[in-house]
GROMACS .gro file of C-alpha atoms in nm:
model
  334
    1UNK     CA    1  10.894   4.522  10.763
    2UNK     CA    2  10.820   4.729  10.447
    3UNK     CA    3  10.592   5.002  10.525
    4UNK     CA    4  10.476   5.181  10.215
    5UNK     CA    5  10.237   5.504  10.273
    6UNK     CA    6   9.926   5.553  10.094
    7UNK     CA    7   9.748   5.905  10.069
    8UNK     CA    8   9.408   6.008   9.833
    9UNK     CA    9   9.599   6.125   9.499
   10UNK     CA   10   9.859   5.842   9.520
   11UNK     CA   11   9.999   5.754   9.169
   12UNK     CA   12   9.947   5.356   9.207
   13UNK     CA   13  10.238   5.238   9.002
   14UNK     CA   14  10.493   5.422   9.246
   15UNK     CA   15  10.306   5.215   9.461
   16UNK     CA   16  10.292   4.845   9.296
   17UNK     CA   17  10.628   4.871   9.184
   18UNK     CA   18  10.833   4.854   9.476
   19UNK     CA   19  10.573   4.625   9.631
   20UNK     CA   20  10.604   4.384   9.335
   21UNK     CA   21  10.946   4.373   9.363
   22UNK     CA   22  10.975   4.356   9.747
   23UNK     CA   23  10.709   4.076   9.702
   24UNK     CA   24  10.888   3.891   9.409
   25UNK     CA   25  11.165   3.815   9.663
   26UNK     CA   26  10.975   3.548   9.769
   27UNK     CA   27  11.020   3.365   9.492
   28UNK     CA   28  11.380   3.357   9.517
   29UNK     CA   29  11.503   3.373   9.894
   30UNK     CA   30  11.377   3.242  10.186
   31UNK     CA   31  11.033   3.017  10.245
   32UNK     CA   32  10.669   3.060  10.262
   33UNK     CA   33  10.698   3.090  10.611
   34UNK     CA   34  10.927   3.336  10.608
   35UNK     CA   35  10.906   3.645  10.332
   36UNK     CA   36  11.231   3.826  10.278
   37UNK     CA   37  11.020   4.114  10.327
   38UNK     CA   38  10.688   4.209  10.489
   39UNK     CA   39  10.498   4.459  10.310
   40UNK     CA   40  10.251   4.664  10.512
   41UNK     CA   41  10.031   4.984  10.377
   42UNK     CA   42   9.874   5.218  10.617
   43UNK     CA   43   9.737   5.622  10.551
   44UNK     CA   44   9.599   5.837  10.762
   45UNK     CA   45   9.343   5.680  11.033
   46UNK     CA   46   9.329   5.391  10.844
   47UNK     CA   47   9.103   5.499  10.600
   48UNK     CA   48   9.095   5.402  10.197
   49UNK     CA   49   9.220   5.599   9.960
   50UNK     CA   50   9.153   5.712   9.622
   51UNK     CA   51   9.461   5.678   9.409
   52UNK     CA   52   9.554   5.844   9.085
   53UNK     CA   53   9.297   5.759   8.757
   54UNK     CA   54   9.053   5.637   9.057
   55UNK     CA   55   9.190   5.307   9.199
   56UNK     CA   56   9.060   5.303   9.565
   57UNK     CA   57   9.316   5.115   9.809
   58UNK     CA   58   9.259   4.978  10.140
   59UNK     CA   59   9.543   4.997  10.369
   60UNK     CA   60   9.645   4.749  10.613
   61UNK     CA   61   9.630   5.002  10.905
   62UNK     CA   62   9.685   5.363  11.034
   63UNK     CA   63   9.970   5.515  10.984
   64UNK     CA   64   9.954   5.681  11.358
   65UNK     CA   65   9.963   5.355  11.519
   66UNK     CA   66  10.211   5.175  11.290
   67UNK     CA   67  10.558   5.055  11.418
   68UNK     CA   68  10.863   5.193  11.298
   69UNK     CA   69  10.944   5.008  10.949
   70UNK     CA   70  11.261   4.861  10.865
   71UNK     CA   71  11.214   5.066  10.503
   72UNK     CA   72  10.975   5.330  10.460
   73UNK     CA   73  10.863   5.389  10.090
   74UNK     CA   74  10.702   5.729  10.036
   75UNK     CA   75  10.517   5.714   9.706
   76UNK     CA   76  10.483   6.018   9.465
   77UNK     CA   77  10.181   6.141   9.269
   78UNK     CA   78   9.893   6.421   9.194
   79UNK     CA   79   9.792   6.425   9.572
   80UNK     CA   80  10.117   6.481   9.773
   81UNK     CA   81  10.059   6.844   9.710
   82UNK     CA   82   9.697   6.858   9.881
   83UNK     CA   83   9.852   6.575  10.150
   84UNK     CA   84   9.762   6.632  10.497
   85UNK     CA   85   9.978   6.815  10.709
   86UNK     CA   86   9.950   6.546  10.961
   87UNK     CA   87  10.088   6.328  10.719
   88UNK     CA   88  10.445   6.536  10.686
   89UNK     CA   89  10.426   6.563  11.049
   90UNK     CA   90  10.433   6.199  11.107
   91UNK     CA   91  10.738   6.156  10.849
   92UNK     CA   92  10.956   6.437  11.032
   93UNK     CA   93  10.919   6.283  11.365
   94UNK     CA   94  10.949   5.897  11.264
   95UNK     CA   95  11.117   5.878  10.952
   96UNK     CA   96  11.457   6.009  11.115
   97UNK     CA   97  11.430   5.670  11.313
   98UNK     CA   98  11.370   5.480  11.011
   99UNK     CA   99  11.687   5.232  10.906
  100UNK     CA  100  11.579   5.326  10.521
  101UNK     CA  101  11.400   5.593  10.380
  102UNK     CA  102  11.326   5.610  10.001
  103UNK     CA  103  11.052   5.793   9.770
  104UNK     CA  104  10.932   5.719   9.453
  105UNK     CA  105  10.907   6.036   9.203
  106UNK     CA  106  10.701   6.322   9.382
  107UNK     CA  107  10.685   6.128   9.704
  108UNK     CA  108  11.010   6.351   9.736
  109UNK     CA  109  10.816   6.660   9.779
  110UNK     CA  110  10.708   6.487  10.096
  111UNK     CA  111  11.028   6.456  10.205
  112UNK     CA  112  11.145   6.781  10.180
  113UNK     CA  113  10.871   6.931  10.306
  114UNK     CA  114  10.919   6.736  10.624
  115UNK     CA  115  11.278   6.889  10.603
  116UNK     CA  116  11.430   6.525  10.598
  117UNK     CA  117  11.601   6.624  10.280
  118UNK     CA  118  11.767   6.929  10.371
  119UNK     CA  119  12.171   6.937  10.299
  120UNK     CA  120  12.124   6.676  10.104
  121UNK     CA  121  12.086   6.526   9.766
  122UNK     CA  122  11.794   6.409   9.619
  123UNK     CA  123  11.625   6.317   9.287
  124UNK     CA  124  11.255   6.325   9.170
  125UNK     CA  125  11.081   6.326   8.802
  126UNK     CA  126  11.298   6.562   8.594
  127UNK     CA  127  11.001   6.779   8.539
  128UNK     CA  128  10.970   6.858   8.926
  129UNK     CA  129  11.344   6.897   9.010
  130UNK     CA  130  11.342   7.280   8.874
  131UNK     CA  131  10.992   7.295   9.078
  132UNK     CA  132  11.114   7.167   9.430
  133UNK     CA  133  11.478   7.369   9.389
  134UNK     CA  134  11.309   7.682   9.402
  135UNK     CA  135  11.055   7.543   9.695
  136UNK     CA  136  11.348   7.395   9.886
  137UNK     CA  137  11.667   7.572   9.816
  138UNK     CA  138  11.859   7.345  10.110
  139UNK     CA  139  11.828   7.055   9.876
  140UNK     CA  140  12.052   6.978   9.604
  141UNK     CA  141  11.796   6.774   9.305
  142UNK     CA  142  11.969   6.604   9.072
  143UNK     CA  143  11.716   6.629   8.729
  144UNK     CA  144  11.948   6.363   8.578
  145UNK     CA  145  11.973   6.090   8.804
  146UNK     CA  146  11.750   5.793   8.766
  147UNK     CA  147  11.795   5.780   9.231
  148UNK     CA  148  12.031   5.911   9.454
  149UNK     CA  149  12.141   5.774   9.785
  150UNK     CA  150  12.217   5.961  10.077
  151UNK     CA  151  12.294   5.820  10.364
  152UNK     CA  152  11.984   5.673  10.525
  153UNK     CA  153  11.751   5.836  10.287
  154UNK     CA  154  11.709   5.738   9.911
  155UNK     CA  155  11.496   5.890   9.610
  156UNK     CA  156  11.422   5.798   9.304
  157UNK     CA  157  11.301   5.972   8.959
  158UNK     CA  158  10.988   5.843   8.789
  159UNK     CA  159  10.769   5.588   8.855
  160UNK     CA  160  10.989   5.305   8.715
  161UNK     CA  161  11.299   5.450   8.875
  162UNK     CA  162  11.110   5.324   9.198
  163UNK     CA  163  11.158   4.989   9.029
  164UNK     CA  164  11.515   5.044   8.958
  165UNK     CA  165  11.588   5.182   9.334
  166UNK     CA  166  11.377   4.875   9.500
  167UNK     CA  167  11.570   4.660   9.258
  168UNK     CA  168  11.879   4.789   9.410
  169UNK     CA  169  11.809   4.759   9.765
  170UNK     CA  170  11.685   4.360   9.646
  171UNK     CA  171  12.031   4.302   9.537
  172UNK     CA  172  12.219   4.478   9.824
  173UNK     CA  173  11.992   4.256  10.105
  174UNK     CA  174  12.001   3.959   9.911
  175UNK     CA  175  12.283   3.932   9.629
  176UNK     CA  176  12.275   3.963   9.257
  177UNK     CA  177  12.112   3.638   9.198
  178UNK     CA  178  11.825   3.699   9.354
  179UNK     CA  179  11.802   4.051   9.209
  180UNK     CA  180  11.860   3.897   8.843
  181UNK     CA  181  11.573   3.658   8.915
  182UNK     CA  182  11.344   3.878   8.991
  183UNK     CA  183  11.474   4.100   8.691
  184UNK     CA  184  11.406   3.800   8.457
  185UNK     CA  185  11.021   3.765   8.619
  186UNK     CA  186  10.948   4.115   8.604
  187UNK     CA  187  11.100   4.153   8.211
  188UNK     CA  188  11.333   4.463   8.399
  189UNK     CA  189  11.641   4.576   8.389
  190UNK     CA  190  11.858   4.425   8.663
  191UNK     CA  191  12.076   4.695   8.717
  192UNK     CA  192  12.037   5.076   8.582
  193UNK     CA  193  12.266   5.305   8.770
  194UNK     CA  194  12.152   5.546   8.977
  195UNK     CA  195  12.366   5.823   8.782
  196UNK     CA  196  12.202   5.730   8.479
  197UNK     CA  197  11.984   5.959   8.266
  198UNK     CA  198  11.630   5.941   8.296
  199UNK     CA  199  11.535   6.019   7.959
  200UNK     CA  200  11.714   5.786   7.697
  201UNK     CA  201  11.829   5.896   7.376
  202UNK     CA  202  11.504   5.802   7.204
  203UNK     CA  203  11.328   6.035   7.440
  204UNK     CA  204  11.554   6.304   7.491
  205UNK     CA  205  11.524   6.366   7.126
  206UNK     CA  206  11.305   6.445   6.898
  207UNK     CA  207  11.131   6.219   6.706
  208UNK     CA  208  11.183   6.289   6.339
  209UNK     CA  209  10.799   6.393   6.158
  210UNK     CA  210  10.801   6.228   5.845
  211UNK     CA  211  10.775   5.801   5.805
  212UNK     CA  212  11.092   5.741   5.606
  213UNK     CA  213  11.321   6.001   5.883
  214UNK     CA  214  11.168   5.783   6.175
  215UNK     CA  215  11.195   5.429   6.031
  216UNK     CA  216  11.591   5.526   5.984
  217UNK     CA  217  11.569   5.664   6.335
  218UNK     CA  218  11.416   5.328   6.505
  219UNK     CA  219  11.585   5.124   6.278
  220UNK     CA  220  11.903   5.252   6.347
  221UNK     CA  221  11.886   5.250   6.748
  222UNK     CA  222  11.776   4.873   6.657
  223UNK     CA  223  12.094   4.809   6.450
  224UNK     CA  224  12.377   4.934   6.600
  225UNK     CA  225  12.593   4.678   6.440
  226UNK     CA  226  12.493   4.796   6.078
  227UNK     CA  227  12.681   5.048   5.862
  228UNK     CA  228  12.498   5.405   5.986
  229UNK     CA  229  12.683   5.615   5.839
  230UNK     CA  230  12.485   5.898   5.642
  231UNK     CA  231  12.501   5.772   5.306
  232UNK     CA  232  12.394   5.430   5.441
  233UNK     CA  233  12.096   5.553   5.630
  234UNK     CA  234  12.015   5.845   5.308
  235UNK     CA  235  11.965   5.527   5.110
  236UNK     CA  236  11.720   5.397   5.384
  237UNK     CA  237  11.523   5.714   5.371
  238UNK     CA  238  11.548   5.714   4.969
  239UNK     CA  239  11.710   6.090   4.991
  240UNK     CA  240  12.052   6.156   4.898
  241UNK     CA  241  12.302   6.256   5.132
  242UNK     CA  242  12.268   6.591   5.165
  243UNK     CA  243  11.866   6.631   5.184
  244UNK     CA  244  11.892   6.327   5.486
  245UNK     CA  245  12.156   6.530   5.680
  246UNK     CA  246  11.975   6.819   5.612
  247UNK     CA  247  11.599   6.695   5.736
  248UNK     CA  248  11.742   6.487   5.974
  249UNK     CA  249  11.919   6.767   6.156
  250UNK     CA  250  11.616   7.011   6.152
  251UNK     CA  251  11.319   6.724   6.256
  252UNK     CA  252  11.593   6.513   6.510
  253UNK     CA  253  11.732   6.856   6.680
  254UNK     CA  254  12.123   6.692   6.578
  255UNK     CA  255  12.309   6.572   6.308
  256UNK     CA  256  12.264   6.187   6.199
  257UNK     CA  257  12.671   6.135   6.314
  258UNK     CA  258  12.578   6.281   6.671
  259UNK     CA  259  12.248   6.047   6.705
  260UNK     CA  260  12.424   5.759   6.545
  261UNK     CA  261  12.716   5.835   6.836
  262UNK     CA  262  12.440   5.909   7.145
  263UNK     CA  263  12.267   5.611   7.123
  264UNK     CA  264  12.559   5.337   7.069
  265UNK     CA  265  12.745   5.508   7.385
  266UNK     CA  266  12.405   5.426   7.589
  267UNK     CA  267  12.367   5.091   7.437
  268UNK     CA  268  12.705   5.048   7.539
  269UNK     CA  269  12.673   5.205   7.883
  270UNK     CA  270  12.400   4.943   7.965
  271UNK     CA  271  12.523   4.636   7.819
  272UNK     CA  272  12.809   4.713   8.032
  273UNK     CA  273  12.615   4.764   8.394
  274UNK     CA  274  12.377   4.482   8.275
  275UNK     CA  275  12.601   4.214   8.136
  276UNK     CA  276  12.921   4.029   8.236
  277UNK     CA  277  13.016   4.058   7.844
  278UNK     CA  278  13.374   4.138   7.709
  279UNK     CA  279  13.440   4.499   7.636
  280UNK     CA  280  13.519   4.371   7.235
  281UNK     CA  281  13.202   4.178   7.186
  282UNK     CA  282  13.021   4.465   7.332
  283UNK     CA  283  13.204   4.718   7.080
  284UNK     CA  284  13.135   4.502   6.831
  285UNK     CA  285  12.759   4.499   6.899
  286UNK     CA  286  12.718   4.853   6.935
  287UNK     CA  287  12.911   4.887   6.592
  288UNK     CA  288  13.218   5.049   6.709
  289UNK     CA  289  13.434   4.800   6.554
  290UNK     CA  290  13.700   4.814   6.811
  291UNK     CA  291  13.752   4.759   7.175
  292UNK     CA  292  14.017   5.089   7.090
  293UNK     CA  293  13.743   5.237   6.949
  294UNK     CA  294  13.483   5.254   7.203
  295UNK     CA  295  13.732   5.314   7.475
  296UNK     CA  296  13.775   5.693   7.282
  297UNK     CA  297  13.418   5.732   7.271
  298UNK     CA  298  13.407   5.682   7.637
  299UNK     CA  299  13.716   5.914   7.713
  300UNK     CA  300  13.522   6.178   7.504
  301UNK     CA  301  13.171   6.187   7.584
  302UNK     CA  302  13.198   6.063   7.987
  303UNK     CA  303  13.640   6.086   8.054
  304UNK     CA  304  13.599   5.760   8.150
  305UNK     CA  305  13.733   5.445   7.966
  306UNK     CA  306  13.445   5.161   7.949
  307UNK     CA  307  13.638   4.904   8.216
  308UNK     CA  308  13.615   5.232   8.488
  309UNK     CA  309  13.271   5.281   8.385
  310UNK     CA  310  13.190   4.950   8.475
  311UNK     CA  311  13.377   4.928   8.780
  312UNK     CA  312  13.227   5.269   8.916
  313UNK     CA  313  12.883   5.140   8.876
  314UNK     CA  314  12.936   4.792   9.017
  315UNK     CA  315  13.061   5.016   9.318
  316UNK     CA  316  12.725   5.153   9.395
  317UNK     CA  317  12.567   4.972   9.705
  318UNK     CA  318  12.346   4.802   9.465
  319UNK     CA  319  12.322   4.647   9.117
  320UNK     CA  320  11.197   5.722   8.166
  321UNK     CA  321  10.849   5.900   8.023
  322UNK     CA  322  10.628   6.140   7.903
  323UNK     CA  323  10.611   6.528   7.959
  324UNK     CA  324  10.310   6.594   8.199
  325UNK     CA  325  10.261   6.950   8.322
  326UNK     CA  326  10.441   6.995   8.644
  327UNK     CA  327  10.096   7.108   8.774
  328UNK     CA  328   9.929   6.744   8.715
  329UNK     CA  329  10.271   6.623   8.851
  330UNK     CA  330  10.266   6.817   9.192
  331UNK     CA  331   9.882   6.920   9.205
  332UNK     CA  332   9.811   7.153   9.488
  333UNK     CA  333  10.130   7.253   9.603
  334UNK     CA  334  10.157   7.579   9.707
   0.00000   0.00000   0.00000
C-alpha cells in the first residue's frame, strides 16, 4: 500500500505525480483485480484539505488510524512550514517502520524536522537546499541532484523530480518495461538519474534579450547536429563574428563555444541513460563528429568516458523550473 500524506498548503502536483505514476502501473502489470500498487491518502483526522492555488482534497482516511504503508510519500509545498506538529510527530514515530520513505520537493523539510534525515543525504528544490542546511546542519542536501537515496529513505528535488523518483521505484518493483510504458503514456522521461542536474542548460543560463541572440540560442540546442560554430551561428543572428561573440557572451553569461559545448554534453548525457543507442550514432547526433570525440568531452567536463557514464547510471537501483522566493517555497517556517 501507497500511503501519500495530504496537509492544507499541499502543492498538488507533488501530489498527482507520484500517484499517476503509481496508478499507471496498472496498465502495464498485474490485473484489475489486483493493482501493482494501492494508493491511499489520509491528513490529519481525516479532514479535507486545501491544497496549493486552492484545490480542496478529500483524503481517504486519518492519518492517526492508518496502517503502516509499504511506501510513504511525503509531499512538499507552501504549507509544510505552518504543518501541524502532530503531523511531524506521527512521521518520527512511524515512518522509521516504513519499508520506503520518499518526499517530493519541500516535503523534505518534513523529514528533517522529524529528524528522519539526520546523518544523511538528502535533496529538495535547489532553492531550499541553502534554506534547510542552515535549519538542519546534520543533513547533507545535495542542491544538484534531481533525488537521492539513502537507505530506506528517498528525496527528490522539484515537483517533477517526484515523477522521476516514483518512476524509479516503478522500474526497480516491476522492470524496465513496465517503467518505459508508463514513460511512453505519461510523455516522460524513463530514466533521469538521480545525480543529474536539476536545472538544464536552457535554464541554468540566461536567456539571451534580443530575438535574433535567442532564436540562435533555441535553435542551436534544437540542432546539435548542425555546424555551431560562431561564424555559423553570427550568420544566423545577421552580426559578424565578433559583435555575436561579443553580445552573446554578455546577454548568455558564457561564450557561444562554452554553450554550444554545455548543452551537446547534456544531450548526450541523456540520450545515453534514456536510449540503448551506439555511443557513434549518439556523437553523431549531438554533432561531435566522433565517437573519439565525445569520449574527450566526457573525460573533460565529468572524468568519465561516455560507456562508464552509462554503466554508472544503469547501476542506480532504478532506471527542472522557475525561481520562486524561498519564502512562497517554505511559507511559515520558522
Amino acid at each position: 500500500m501507497v500511503l501519500v500524506i495530504l496537509f492544507d498548503g499541499v502543492q498538488p502536483i507533488d501530489v498527482a505525480g507520484p500517484v499517476d505514476v503509481f496508478t499507471s502501473a496498472a496498465r502495464f502489470v498485474g490485473d484489475a483485480d489486483t493493482p501493482p500498487y494501492v494508493i491511499r491518502t489520509a491528513s490529519l483526522a481525516g479532514g479535507t484539505v486545501r491544497a496549493a492555488g486552492g484545490l480542496r482534497l478529500v483524503p481517504d482516511g486519518d492519518l492517526g488510524g492508518v496502517e503502516d504503508p509499504d511506501l510513504l510519500v511525503v509531499p512538499g509545498g507552501p504549507g509544510v512550514g505552518d504543518v501541524d506538529d502532530r503531523l511531524v510527530a506521527w512521521l518520527a514515530e512511524r515512518a522509521p517502520g516504513i519499508p520506503r520513505v520518499v518526499s517530493v520537493c519541500t516535503g523534505a523539510y518534513l523529514l528533517a524536522k522529524a529528524g528522519l534525515l539526520d546523518g544523511r543525504r538528502a535533496t529538495t528544490h535547489w532553492e531550499a537546499c541553502g534554506y534547510l542546511t542552515e535549519m538542519f546542519p546534520r543533513v547533507a542536501f545535495d542542491p544538484d541532484a534531481i533525488f537521492v537515496r539513502d537507505g530506506t529513505i528517498s528525496t527528490s528535488a522539484g515537483a517533477t523530480a517526484g515523477v522521476d523518483l516514483a518512476m524509479a521505484l516503478v522500474e526497480e518493483d516491476f522492470g524496465r518495461a513496465a517503467a518505459l510504458g508508463i514513460a511512453r503514456l505519461l510523455v516522460c522521461y524513463l530514466r533521469r538519474p538521480g545525480n543529474q542536474a536539476q536545472l538544464s542548460v536552457q535554464l541554468s543560463t540566461q536567456i539571451a534579450r534580443t530575438d535574433p541572440l535567442r532564436e540562435v540560442q533555441y535553435w542551436a540546442a534544437a540542432n546539435l547536429a548542425a555546424d555551431l560554430s560562431v561564424p555559423a551561428m553570427a550568420e544566423r543572428a545577421g552580426l559578424s563574428p565578433r559583435q555575436f561573440a561579443r553580445a552573446f557572451g554578455e546577454q548568455v553569461g558564457m561564450p557561444p563555444g562554452r554553450y554550444v559545448d554545455l548543452i551537446r554534453l547534456e544531450a548526450a548525457k541523456r540520450m545515453l541513460t534514456d536510449t540503448t543507442d551506439g555511443v557513434l550514432g549518439i556523437a553523431h547526433r549531438c554533432g561531435y563528429g566522433s565517437a573519439e570525440a565525445m569520449r574527450r568531452a566526457f573525460l573533460r567536463e565529468l572524468d568519465i568516458s561516455p560507456t562508464e557514464y552509462r554503466r554508472a547510471s544503469a547501476k542506480e537501483p532504478v532506471s527542472p523550473v522557475g525561481s520562486p522566493p524561498v519564502a512562497d517555497l517554505l511559507a511559515g517556517t520558522s
